[in-house]
PDB file of C-alpha atoms in Angstrom:
ATOM      1  CA  MET A  10     -11.147   3.294 -81.433  1.00 89.00           C
ATOM      2  CA  LEU A  11     -14.262   3.030 -82.418  1.00 95.00           C
ATOM      3  CA  LYS A  12     -15.077  -0.472 -81.987  1.00 95.00           C
ATOM      4  CA  SER A  13     -13.549  -0.198 -78.831  1.00 97.00           C
ATOM      5  CA  LEU A  14     -15.843   1.835 -77.598  1.00 98.00           C
ATOM      6  CA  LEU A  15     -18.903   0.515 -79.581  1.00 98.00           C
ATOM      7  CA  GLY A  16     -18.076  -3.000 -77.806  1.00 98.00           C
ATOM      8  CA  GLY A  17     -17.201  -1.117 -74.427  1.00 98.00           C
ATOM      9  CA  ALA A  18     -20.522   0.720 -74.484  1.00 98.00           C
ATOM     10  CA  LEU A  19     -22.567  -2.866 -75.230  1.00 98.00           C
ATOM     11  CA  ILE A  20     -20.569  -4.626 -72.297  1.00 98.00           C
ATOM     12  CA  GLY A  21     -21.663  -1.057 -69.987  1.00 98.00           C
ATOM     13  CA  ALA A  22     -24.896  -2.177 -71.133  1.00 98.00           C
ATOM     14  CA  ALA A  23     -24.272  -5.647 -70.436  1.00 98.00           C
ATOM     15  CA  ALA A  24     -23.343  -4.963 -67.362  1.00 98.00           C
ATOM     16  CA  THR A  25     -26.977  -2.603 -66.887  1.00 98.00           C
ATOM     17  CA  ILE A  26     -29.491  -5.376 -68.083  1.00 98.00           C
ATOM     18  CA  TYR A  27     -27.395  -7.887 -65.552  1.00 98.00           C
ATOM     19  CA  TRP A  28     -28.424  -5.615 -62.822  1.00 98.00           C
ATOM     20  CA  VAL A  29     -31.634  -4.201 -63.381  1.00 97.00           C
ATOM     21  CA  GLY A  30     -32.901  -7.152 -64.006  1.00 97.00           C
ATOM     22  CA  ASN A  31     -31.456 -10.423 -62.440  1.00 97.00           C
ATOM     23  CA  GLY A  32     -30.573  -7.868 -59.713  1.00 96.00           C
ATOM     24  CA  ARG A  33     -27.008  -9.151 -60.032  1.00 96.00           C
ATOM     25  CA  VAL A  34     -23.142  -8.113 -60.502  1.00 97.00           C
ATOM     26  CA  ALA A  35     -21.837  -9.011 -64.753  1.00 98.00           C
ATOM     27  CA  GLY A  36     -18.543 -10.268 -62.957  1.00 97.00           C
ATOM     28  CA  VAL A  37     -17.818 -13.426 -65.101  1.00 98.00           C
ATOM     29  CA  SER A  38     -16.138 -14.601 -62.673  1.00 97.00           C
ATOM     30  CA  GLY A  39     -18.016 -15.090 -60.651  1.00 96.00           C
ATOM     31  CA  VAL A  40     -21.060 -16.074 -62.665  1.00 97.00           C
ATOM     32  CA  LEU A  41     -19.009 -18.455 -63.033  1.00 97.00           C
ATOM     33  CA  ALA A  42     -17.600 -20.037 -59.778  1.00 96.00           C
ATOM     34  CA  GLY A  43     -21.510 -19.256 -58.613  1.00 95.00           C
ATOM     35  CA  ALA A  44     -22.989 -21.517 -61.439  1.00 96.00           C
ATOM     36  CA  LEU A  45     -19.957 -24.316 -60.899  1.00 95.00           C
ATOM     37  CA  ARG A  46     -20.038 -24.159 -57.164  1.00 91.00           C
ATOM     38  CA  GLY A  47     -24.772 -25.096 -57.773  1.00 91.00           C
ATOM     39  CA  ARG A  48     -25.218 -21.299 -55.320  1.00 87.00           C
ATOM     40  CA  ALA A  49     -28.958 -20.645 -55.032  1.00 89.00           C
ATOM     41  CA  GLY A  50     -29.684 -18.398 -58.498  1.00 90.00           C
ATOM     42  CA  ARG A  51     -27.564 -20.938 -61.065  1.00 94.00           C
ATOM     43  CA  ASP A  52     -30.425 -20.876 -63.801  1.00 96.00           C
ATOM     44  CA  GLU A  53     -29.195 -17.494 -64.552  1.00 97.00           C
ATOM     45  CA  ARG A  54     -25.898 -17.799 -64.123  1.00 97.00           C
ATOM     46  CA  VAL A  55     -25.789 -20.630 -66.422  1.00 98.00           C
ATOM     47  CA  LEU A  56     -28.051 -18.325 -69.046  1.00 98.00           C
ATOM     48  CA  PHE A  57     -25.783 -16.047 -68.628  1.00 98.00           C
ATOM     49  CA  LEU A  58     -22.488 -17.982 -69.606  1.00 98.00           C
ATOM     50  CA  VAL A  59     -24.837 -19.844 -72.750  1.00 98.00           C
ATOM     51  CA  GLY A  60     -25.423 -16.037 -73.642  1.00 98.00           C
ATOM     52  CA  LEU A  61     -21.464 -15.156 -73.574  1.00 98.00           C
ATOM     53  CA  VAL A  62     -21.121 -18.716 -75.874  1.00 98.00           C
ATOM     54  CA  THR A  63     -23.433 -18.239 -77.634  1.00 98.00           C
ATOM     55  CA  ALA A  64     -22.404 -14.340 -78.937  1.00 98.00           C
ATOM     56  CA  GLY A  65     -18.652 -16.811 -80.373  1.00 96.00           C
ATOM     57  CA  VAL A  66     -20.907 -19.095 -82.334  1.00 96.00           C
ATOM     58  CA  VAL A  67     -23.255 -16.747 -83.669  1.00 97.00           C
ATOM     59  CA  ALA A  68     -19.692 -14.412 -84.495  1.00 95.00           C
ATOM     60  CA  THR A  69     -18.313 -17.022 -86.225  1.00 93.00           C
ATOM     61  CA  LEU A  70     -21.330 -17.642 -87.927  1.00 94.00           C
ATOM     62  CA  VAL A  71     -21.164 -14.118 -89.245  1.00 93.00           C
ATOM     63  CA  GLN A  72     -18.056 -13.098 -89.507  1.00 88.00           C
ATOM     64  CA  GLY A  73     -16.429 -16.668 -90.603  1.00 82.00           C
ATOM     65  CA  ALA A  74     -13.444 -18.023 -88.595  1.00 72.00           C
ATOM     66  CA  ARG A  75     -10.626 -15.888 -87.675  1.00 77.00           C
ATOM     67  CA  ASP A  76      -6.800 -16.546 -87.531  1.00 75.00           C
ATOM     68  CA  ALA A  77      -7.227 -17.623 -83.637  1.00 84.00           C
ATOM     69  CA  ALA A  78      -4.422 -16.441 -81.742  1.00 92.00           C
ATOM     70  CA  THR A  79      -1.774 -19.552 -80.583  1.00 93.00           C
ATOM     71  CA  GLN A  80       0.692 -20.486 -77.776  1.00 97.00           C
ATOM     72  CA  ALA A  81       2.581 -22.838 -76.244  1.00 97.00           C
ATOM     73  CA  ALA A  82       0.698 -25.578 -73.661  1.00 97.00           C
ATOM     74  CA  ALA A  83       2.330 -24.628 -70.810  1.00 98.00           C
ATOM     75  CA  PRO A  84       1.905 -20.678 -70.383  1.00 98.00           C
ATOM     76  CA  LEU A  85      -1.437 -21.764 -71.566  1.00 98.00           C
ATOM     77  CA  LEU A  86      -2.477 -23.929 -69.153  1.00 98.00           C
ATOM     78  CA  LEU A  87      -0.246 -21.909 -66.486  1.00 98.00           C
ATOM     79  CA  ALA A  88      -2.434 -18.504 -66.857  1.00 98.00           C
ATOM     80  CA  GLY A  89      -5.654 -20.480 -66.667  1.00 98.00           C
ATOM     81  CA  VAL A  90      -4.600 -21.403 -63.376  1.00 98.00           C
ATOM     82  CA  LEU A  91      -3.690 -18.363 -62.268  1.00 98.00           C
ATOM     83  CA  VAL A  92      -6.728 -16.082 -63.372  1.00 98.00           C
ATOM     84  CA  GLY A  93      -9.141 -18.415 -62.184  1.00 98.00           C
ATOM     85  CA  PHE A  94      -7.590 -18.761 -58.966  1.00 97.00           C
ATOM     86  CA  GLY A  95      -7.055 -15.502 -58.490  1.00 97.00           C
ATOM     87  CA  THR A  96     -10.348 -14.139 -59.545  1.00 97.00           C
ATOM     88  CA  ARG A  97     -11.782 -16.421 -57.092  1.00 95.00           C
ATOM     89  CA  LEU A  98      -9.732 -14.821 -54.035  1.00 95.00           C
ATOM     90  CA  GLY A  99      -9.911 -11.167 -54.994  1.00 95.00           C
ATOM     91  CA  GLY A 100     -13.355 -11.665 -55.530  1.00 93.00           C
ATOM     92  CA  GLY A 101     -13.256 -10.649 -59.502  1.00 95.00           C
ATOM     93  CA  CYS A 102     -11.740  -9.587 -62.441  1.00 97.00           C
ATOM     94  CA  THR A 103     -12.243  -7.123 -65.641  1.00 97.00           C
ATOM     95  CA  SER A 104     -15.467  -7.043 -65.328  1.00 97.00           C
ATOM     96  CA  GLY A 105     -16.358  -7.474 -61.812  1.00 97.00           C
ATOM     97  CA  HIS A 106     -14.245  -5.043 -60.278  1.00 97.00           C
ATOM     98  CA  GLY A 107     -12.937  -3.834 -63.515  1.00 97.00           C
ATOM     99  CA  VAL A 108     -16.020  -2.376 -65.426  1.00 98.00           C
ATOM    100  CA  CYS A 109     -19.274  -3.048 -61.943  1.00 98.00           C
ATOM    101  CA  GLY A 110     -16.639  -1.862 -58.625  1.00 97.00           C
ATOM    102  CA  LEU A 111     -15.651   0.861 -60.291  1.00 97.00           C
ATOM    103  CA  SER A 112     -18.649   2.211 -62.817  1.00 98.00           C
ATOM    104  CA  ARG A 113     -20.040   1.465 -58.179  1.00 96.00           C
ATOM    105  CA  LEU A 114     -17.194   3.646 -56.835  1.00 96.00           C
ATOM    106  CA  GLN A 115     -16.012   0.706 -55.115  1.00 95.00           C
ATOM    107  CA  GLY A 116     -12.513   1.560 -53.724  1.00 95.00           C
ATOM    108  CA  ARG A 117     -11.693  -2.223 -53.694  1.00 96.00           C
ATOM    109  CA  SER A 118     -12.569  -2.637 -57.085  1.00 97.00           C
ATOM    110  CA  LEU A 119     -10.437   0.113 -57.701  1.00 98.00           C
ATOM    111  CA  VAL A 120      -7.171  -1.217 -56.245  1.00 98.00           C
ATOM    112  CA  ALA A 121      -7.723  -4.213 -57.232  1.00 98.00           C
ATOM    113  CA  THR A 122      -7.657  -2.870 -60.984  1.00 98.00           C
ATOM    114  CA  LEU A 123      -5.004  -0.719 -60.293  1.00 98.00           C
ATOM    115  CA  VAL A 124      -3.426  -3.854 -59.079  1.00 98.00           C
ATOM    116  CA  PHE A 125      -4.084  -7.396 -62.232  1.00 98.00           C
ATOM    117  CA  MET A 126      -3.065  -4.225 -64.406  1.00 98.00           C
ATOM    118  CA  ALA A 127       0.233  -3.046 -62.671  1.00 98.00           C
ATOM    119  CA  THR A 128       0.918  -7.480 -62.245  1.00 98.00           C
ATOM    120  CA  GLY A 129      -0.883  -7.667 -65.912  1.00 98.00           C
ATOM    121  CA  VAL A 130       2.295  -4.995 -67.447  1.00 98.00           C
ATOM    122  CA  LEU A 131       5.139  -6.721 -65.599  1.00 98.00           C
ATOM    123  CA  THR A 132       4.279 -10.040 -66.854  1.00 98.00           C
ATOM    124  CA  VAL A 133       3.956  -9.657 -70.506  1.00 98.00           C
ATOM    125  CA  LEU A 134       7.087  -7.570 -69.554  1.00 98.00           C
ATOM    126  CA  LEU A 135       9.773  -9.947 -67.356  1.00 98.00           C
ATOM    127  CA  LEU A 136       8.004 -12.551 -70.148  1.00 98.00           C
ATOM    128  CA  SER A 137       9.453 -10.809 -72.981  1.00 98.00           C
ATOM    129  CA  LEU A 138      13.186 -10.759 -71.299  1.00 98.00           C
ATOM    130  CA  VAL A 139      12.755 -14.311 -69.756  1.00 97.00           C
ATOM    131  CA  ALA A 140      10.844 -16.366 -72.014  1.00 97.00           C
ATOM    132  CA  PRO A 141       9.673 -14.536 -74.979  1.00 97.00           C
ATOM    133  CA  GLN A 142       9.083 -18.054 -77.024  1.00 97.00           C
ATOM    134  CA  TRP A 143       5.810 -18.697 -74.229  1.00 97.00           C
ATOM    135  CA  SER A 144       4.236 -15.542 -75.542  1.00 97.00           C
ATOM    136  CA  VAL A 145       0.723 -15.598 -77.286  1.00 96.00           C
ATOM    137  CA  ARG A 146       1.084 -15.209 -81.794  1.00 90.00           C
TER     138      ARG A 146
ATOM    139  CA  MET B  22     -39.638 -15.857 -66.885  1.00 75.00           C
ATOM    140  CA  ARG B  23     -38.280 -12.776 -67.187  1.00 82.00           C
ATOM    141  CA  ARG B  24     -34.870 -13.455 -65.414  1.00 94.00           C
ATOM    142  CA  PRO B  25     -34.068 -16.790 -67.388  1.00 96.00           C
ATOM    143  CA  VAL B  26     -34.370 -14.131 -70.313  1.00 97.00           C
ATOM    144  CA  THR B  27     -32.524 -11.404 -69.057  1.00 98.00           C
ATOM    145  CA  ALA B  28     -30.071 -13.462 -67.703  1.00 98.00           C
ATOM    146  CA  LEU B  29     -29.157 -14.691 -71.443  1.00 98.00           C
ATOM    147  CA  VAL B  30     -29.541 -11.339 -73.441  1.00 98.00           C
ATOM    148  CA  ALA B  31     -27.356  -9.689 -70.900  1.00 98.00           C
ATOM    149  CA  GLY B  32     -24.698 -12.972 -71.553  1.00 98.00           C
ATOM    150  CA  LEU B  33     -25.742 -11.904 -75.108  1.00 98.00           C
ATOM    151  CA  VAL B  34     -25.130  -8.709 -75.272  1.00 98.00           C
ATOM    152  CA  PHE B  35     -21.741  -8.570 -73.327  1.00 98.00           C
ATOM    153  CA  GLY B  36     -20.274 -11.563 -75.861  1.00 98.00           C
ATOM    154  CA  VAL B  37     -21.201  -9.507 -78.597  1.00 97.00           C
ATOM    155  CA  GLY B  38     -19.454  -6.129 -76.941  1.00 98.00           C
ATOM    156  CA  LEU B  39     -16.570  -8.829 -76.202  1.00 98.00           C
ATOM    157  CA  VAL B  40     -15.913  -9.624 -80.257  1.00 97.00           C
ATOM    158  CA  LEU B  41     -16.854  -6.292 -81.167  1.00 96.00           C
ATOM    159  CA  SER B  42     -14.688  -4.308 -79.239  1.00 97.00           C
ATOM    160  CA  GLY B  43     -11.375  -6.716 -80.467  1.00 95.00           C
ATOM    161  CA  MET B  44     -11.181  -8.187 -76.940  1.00 97.00           C
ATOM    162  CA  THR B  45     -11.082 -11.916 -77.795  1.00 96.00           C
ATOM    163  CA  ASP B  46      -8.266 -12.019 -78.933  1.00 96.00           C
ATOM    164  CA  PRO B  47      -5.088 -12.042 -76.534  1.00 97.00           C
ATOM    165  CA  ARG B  48      -2.863 -10.396 -78.976  1.00 97.00           C
ATOM    166  CA  ASN B  49      -5.122  -7.553 -78.802  1.00 97.00           C
ATOM    167  CA  VAL B  50      -4.759  -7.686 -74.260  1.00 98.00           C
ATOM    168  CA  VAL B  51      -1.070  -8.124 -74.762  1.00 98.00           C
ATOM    169  CA  ALA B  52      -0.930  -5.079 -77.124  1.00 98.00           C
ATOM    170  CA  PHE B  53      -1.872  -3.534 -74.529  1.00 98.00           C
ATOM    171  CA  LEU B  54      -0.641  -4.232 -71.411  1.00 98.00           C
ATOM    172  CA  ASP B  55       2.325  -4.662 -73.164  1.00 98.00           C
ATOM    173  CA  VAL B  56       3.366  -0.578 -72.372  1.00 98.00           C
ATOM    174  CA  PHE B  57       6.709  -0.860 -72.807  1.00 97.00           C
ATOM    175  CA  GLY B  58       6.681  -2.022 -76.630  1.00 97.00           C
ATOM    176  CA  ARG B  59       8.125  -5.579 -76.406  1.00 96.00           C
ATOM    177  CA  PHE B  60       6.257  -7.481 -78.550  1.00 96.00           C
ATOM    178  CA  GLY B  61       5.918  -5.121 -80.582  1.00 95.00           C
ATOM    179  CA  GLN B  62       3.702  -1.512 -81.235  1.00 96.00           C
ATOM    180  CA  TRP B  63       1.520  -0.520 -77.932  1.00 97.00           C
ATOM    181  CA  SER B  64      -2.479  -0.200 -78.716  1.00 97.00           C
ATOM    182  CA  PRO B  65      -4.241   2.011 -76.627  1.00 97.00           C
ATOM    183  CA  ASN B  66      -8.249   0.254 -77.301  1.00 97.00           C
ATOM    184  CA  LEU B  67      -8.117  -2.038 -74.355  1.00 98.00           C
ATOM    185  CA  ALA B  68      -8.621   1.145 -72.341  1.00 98.00           C
ATOM    186  CA  ALA B  69     -11.490   2.461 -74.710  1.00 98.00           C
ATOM    187  CA  VAL B  70     -13.327  -0.556 -74.478  1.00 98.00           C
ATOM    188  CA  MET B  71     -13.249  -0.136 -70.511  1.00 98.00           C
ATOM    189  CA  VAL B  72     -13.176   4.086 -70.499  1.00 98.00           C
ATOM    190  CA  GLY B  73     -16.874   2.906 -73.385  1.00 98.00           C
ATOM    191  CA  ALA B  74     -17.977   0.026 -70.715  1.00 98.00           C
ATOM    192  CA  ILE B  75     -17.952   2.424 -67.498  1.00 98.00           C
ATOM    193  CA  ALA B  76     -19.498   4.845 -69.092  1.00 98.00           C
ATOM    194  CA  VAL B  77     -22.520   3.713 -70.078  1.00 98.00           C
ATOM    195  CA  HIS B  78     -22.799   1.214 -66.995  1.00 98.00           C
ATOM    196  CA  LEU B  79     -21.841   4.488 -64.609  1.00 98.00           C
ATOM    197  CA  VAL B  80     -24.372   6.786 -65.643  1.00 98.00           C
ATOM    198  CA  SER B  81     -27.169   4.483 -66.331  1.00 98.00           C
ATOM    199  CA  LEU B  82     -27.062   2.828 -63.427  1.00 98.00           C
ATOM    200  CA  ARG B  83     -27.376   6.557 -61.498  1.00 97.00           C
ATOM    201  CA  VAL B  84     -30.316   7.042 -63.624  1.00 98.00           C
ATOM    202  CA  LEU B  85     -31.803   4.330 -63.075  1.00 97.00           C
ATOM    203  CA  GLY B  86     -31.687   3.954 -59.644  1.00 96.00           C
ATOM    204  CA  ALA B  87     -32.149   7.893 -58.716  1.00 96.00           C
ATOM    205  CA  ARG B  88     -35.890   6.885 -60.319  1.00 97.00           C
ATOM    206  CA  ASP B  89     -36.959   3.676 -58.583  1.00 96.00           C
ATOM    207  CA  ALA B  90     -34.662   2.643 -54.885  1.00 95.00           C
ATOM    208  CA  ARG B  91     -34.305  -0.843 -55.959  1.00 94.00           C
ATOM    209  CA  LEU B  92     -31.401  -0.092 -58.429  1.00 95.00           C
ATOM    210  CA  ARG B  93     -29.582   1.725 -56.415  1.00 95.00           C
ATOM    211  CA  VAL B  94     -26.454   0.833 -55.279  1.00 93.00           C
ATOM    212  CA  ALA B  95     -25.318   0.143 -51.839  1.00 88.00           C
ATOM    213  CA  VAL B  96     -22.550   1.818 -50.089  1.00 83.00           C
ATOM    214  CA  GLU B  97     -19.490  -0.378 -49.933  1.00 83.00           C
ATOM    215  CA  ARG B  98     -18.502  -1.952 -46.571  1.00 81.00           C
ATOM    216  CA  GLY B  99     -15.320  -2.321 -44.992  1.00 83.00           C
ATOM    217  CA  PRO B 100     -11.040  -1.848 -44.877  1.00 91.00           C
ATOM    218  CA  LEU B 101     -10.128  -0.057 -48.961  1.00 94.00           C
ATOM    219  CA  PHE B 102      -7.683  -3.777 -49.537  1.00 93.00           C
ATOM    220  CA  ASP B 103      -6.824  -6.292 -47.693  1.00 92.00           C
ATOM    221  CA  GLY B 104      -3.583  -9.002 -48.381  1.00 93.00           C
ATOM    222  CA  ARG B 105      -6.982 -11.199 -50.135  1.00 93.00           C
ATOM    223  CA  LEU B 106      -8.101  -8.540 -53.030  1.00 95.00           C
ATOM    224  CA  ILE B 107      -4.272  -7.788 -53.307  1.00 97.00           C
ATOM    225  CA  GLY B 108      -2.828 -11.146 -53.606  1.00 96.00           C
ATOM    226  CA  GLY B 109      -5.697 -12.243 -55.606  1.00 96.00           C
ATOM    227  CA  ALA B 110      -5.361  -9.520 -57.854  1.00 98.00           C
ATOM    228  CA  ALA B 111      -1.577  -9.618 -58.365  1.00 98.00           C
ATOM    229  CA  VAL B 112      -2.000 -13.426 -58.984  1.00 98.00           C
ATOM    230  CA  PHE B 113      -4.802 -12.745 -61.661  1.00 98.00           C
ATOM    231  CA  GLY B 114      -3.218 -10.255 -63.579  1.00 98.00           C
ATOM    232  CA  ALA B 115      -0.153 -11.961 -63.863  1.00 98.00           C
ATOM    233  CA  GLY B 116      -2.305 -14.564 -65.534  1.00 98.00           C
ATOM    234  CA  TRP B 117      -3.807 -12.269 -67.992  1.00 98.00           C
ATOM    235  CA  GLY B 118      -1.031 -11.115 -69.159  1.00 98.00           C
ATOM    236  CA  LEU B 119       0.948 -14.006 -69.631  1.00 98.00           C
ATOM    237  CA  ALA B 120      -2.110 -15.557 -72.306  1.00 98.00           C
ATOM    238  CA  GLY B 121      -3.853 -12.510 -72.400  1.00 98.00           C
ATOM    239  CA  TYR B 122      -7.224 -14.369 -71.453  1.00 98.00           C
ATOM    240  CA  CYS B 123      -9.609 -12.670 -68.319  1.00 97.00           C
ATOM    241  CA  PRO B 124     -12.879 -15.241 -67.757  1.00 98.00           C
ATOM    242  CA  GLY B 125     -14.919 -13.192 -69.844  1.00 98.00           C
ATOM    243  CA  PRO B 126     -13.429 -13.557 -73.610  1.00 98.00           C
ATOM    244  CA  ALA B 127     -11.636 -16.959 -72.911  1.00 98.00           C
ATOM    245  CA  ILE B 128     -15.972 -17.975 -72.141  1.00 98.00           C
ATOM    246  CA  VAL B 129     -16.784 -16.266 -75.643  1.00 97.00           C
ATOM    247  CA  SER B 130     -13.167 -18.172 -77.180  1.00 96.00           C
ATOM    248  CA  LEU B 131     -15.284 -21.337 -76.682  1.00 96.00           C
ATOM    249  CA  GLY B 132     -17.554 -20.389 -79.195  1.00 95.00           C
ATOM    250  CA  LEU B 133     -15.600 -18.476 -81.649  1.00 91.00           C
ATOM    251  CA  GLY B 134     -13.888 -21.971 -82.162  1.00 86.00           C
ATOM    252  CA  SER B 135     -10.220 -21.842 -80.169  1.00 89.00           C
ATOM    253  CA  VAL B 136      -8.090 -24.095 -80.025  1.00 90.00           C
ATOM    254  CA  SER B 137      -6.389 -22.564 -77.085  1.00 93.00           C
ATOM    255  CA  ALA B 138      -9.855 -20.967 -75.217  1.00 96.00           C
ATOM    256  CA  TRP B 139     -10.618 -24.535 -74.865  1.00 96.00           C
ATOM    257  CA  GLY B 140      -7.504 -25.182 -72.937  1.00 96.00           C
ATOM    258  CA  PHE B 141      -7.402 -22.224 -70.801  1.00 98.00           C
ATOM    259  CA  VAL B 142     -11.063 -22.465 -69.256  1.00 98.00           C
ATOM    260  CA  ALA B 143     -10.077 -26.120 -68.563  1.00 98.00           C
ATOM    261  CA  ALA B 144      -7.197 -24.100 -66.653  1.00 98.00           C
ATOM    262  CA  MET B 145      -9.204 -21.540 -65.294  1.00 98.00           C
ATOM    263  CA  ILE B 146     -11.930 -23.827 -63.903  1.00 98.00           C
ATOM    264  CA  VAL B 147      -9.707 -25.817 -61.998  1.00 98.00           C
ATOM    265  CA  GLY B 148      -7.996 -22.527 -60.550  1.00 98.00           C
ATOM    266  CA  VAL B 149     -11.487 -20.844 -60.270  1.00 96.00           C
ATOM    267  CA  LEU B 150     -12.398 -23.895 -57.297  1.00 94.00           C
ATOM    268  CA  LEU B 151      -8.630 -23.760 -55.829  1.00 94.00           C
ATOM    269  CA  GLY B 152      -9.291 -19.614 -55.323  1.00 92.00           C
ATOM    270  CA  GLU B 153     -12.793 -20.220 -53.775  1.00 89.00           C
ATOM    271  CA  ARG B 154     -11.865 -22.916 -51.484  1.00 88.00           C
ATOM    272  CA  ALA B 155      -8.419 -20.053 -50.434  1.00 87.00           C
ATOM    273  CA  ALA B 156     -10.975 -17.901 -50.110  1.00 85.00           C
ATOM    274  CA  ARG B 157     -13.593 -19.521 -47.874  1.00 81.00           C
ATOM    275  CA  ARG B 158     -10.547 -20.417 -45.682  1.00 78.00           C
ATOM    276  CA  GLY B 159      -9.535 -16.916 -44.541  1.00 70.00           C
ATOM    277  CA  VAL B 160      -6.024 -16.835 -46.913  1.00 68.00           C
ATOM    278  CA  GLY B 161      -5.252 -13.725 -46.180  1.00 66.00           C
ATOM    279  CA  THR B 162      -8.477 -11.126 -44.235  1.00 60.00           C
ATOM    280  CA  ALA B 163     -11.298 -10.494 -45.375  1.00 64.00           C
ATOM    281  CA  ASP B 164     -14.207 -11.272 -47.407  1.00 72.00           C
ATOM    282  CA  PRO B 165     -13.193 -10.197 -51.342  1.00 72.00           C
ATOM    283  CA  ARG B 166     -16.383  -9.019 -51.770  1.00 76.00           C
ATOM    284  CA  PRO B 167     -18.260  -7.759 -48.791  1.00 74.00           C
ATOM    285  CA  GLY B 168     -21.612  -6.568 -48.501  1.00 74.00           C
ATOM    286  CA  LEU B 169     -21.761  -7.192 -52.411  1.00 82.00           C
ATOM    287  CA  PRO B 170     -24.500  -8.593 -54.628  1.00 88.00           C
ATOM    288  CA  ALA B 171     -24.246 -11.892 -55.764  1.00 90.00           C
ATOM    289  CA  CYS B 172     -22.462 -12.415 -59.132  1.00 94.00           C
TER     290      CYS B 172
END
């Protein structure tokens, strides 16, 4: 629980760094989409993404490889498409709406967060009932 | 010189926070969404991550915004919700529940050597490009992020 709070605190701090340093909202789906579509200020977005991946690499070097979660290809790839599509149609993800939007007191982000939490919960329930073999292990 | 550095640092700190919080492991995310305990014991940890993140970000924005008008967050414009926002969030949540990955953790996981992450991210990129096209074509109604600064 403490690690969760501390990890969250770092995420919040990072979002503030990005706002103060770059004037941008730390919504990863938006950063990714902007980088892919070559929008103005591409360098900053690419560097943010590089920072994310580098953090992963450093973590592996420090703590060693962990036993990774696995999942069947079909649900994994379907999930990827749904996440990519849904975050762009809805204008944000857990960082964009959940962390930044709520911190910025945006009503739309509250609505979005409640909706994606609800469908997330329902999807896990549905999966357990109709296709548990598709779950993450 | 400063802006590239802050962007990189922001990404690094964000990524470290995600790893530390345990949310780069999709099983921890599913454990939170599994409120009915269908796959194992429910875990509130994801909520703690969000609380920690919002506490720091919200308070720091207020404090800094009070000192420097340029950092102040503008009042939100546009309707409280519309078809795009609801539909998009609903679809995102479904994908998130299915694999336990959302964009940030998935990208960090590329660095953690997770094979699943590579597949997920490739599919996510396809989804992003489709979603961007749908957002531009007027699916639903308003701009999904009316009047907000860029990400």
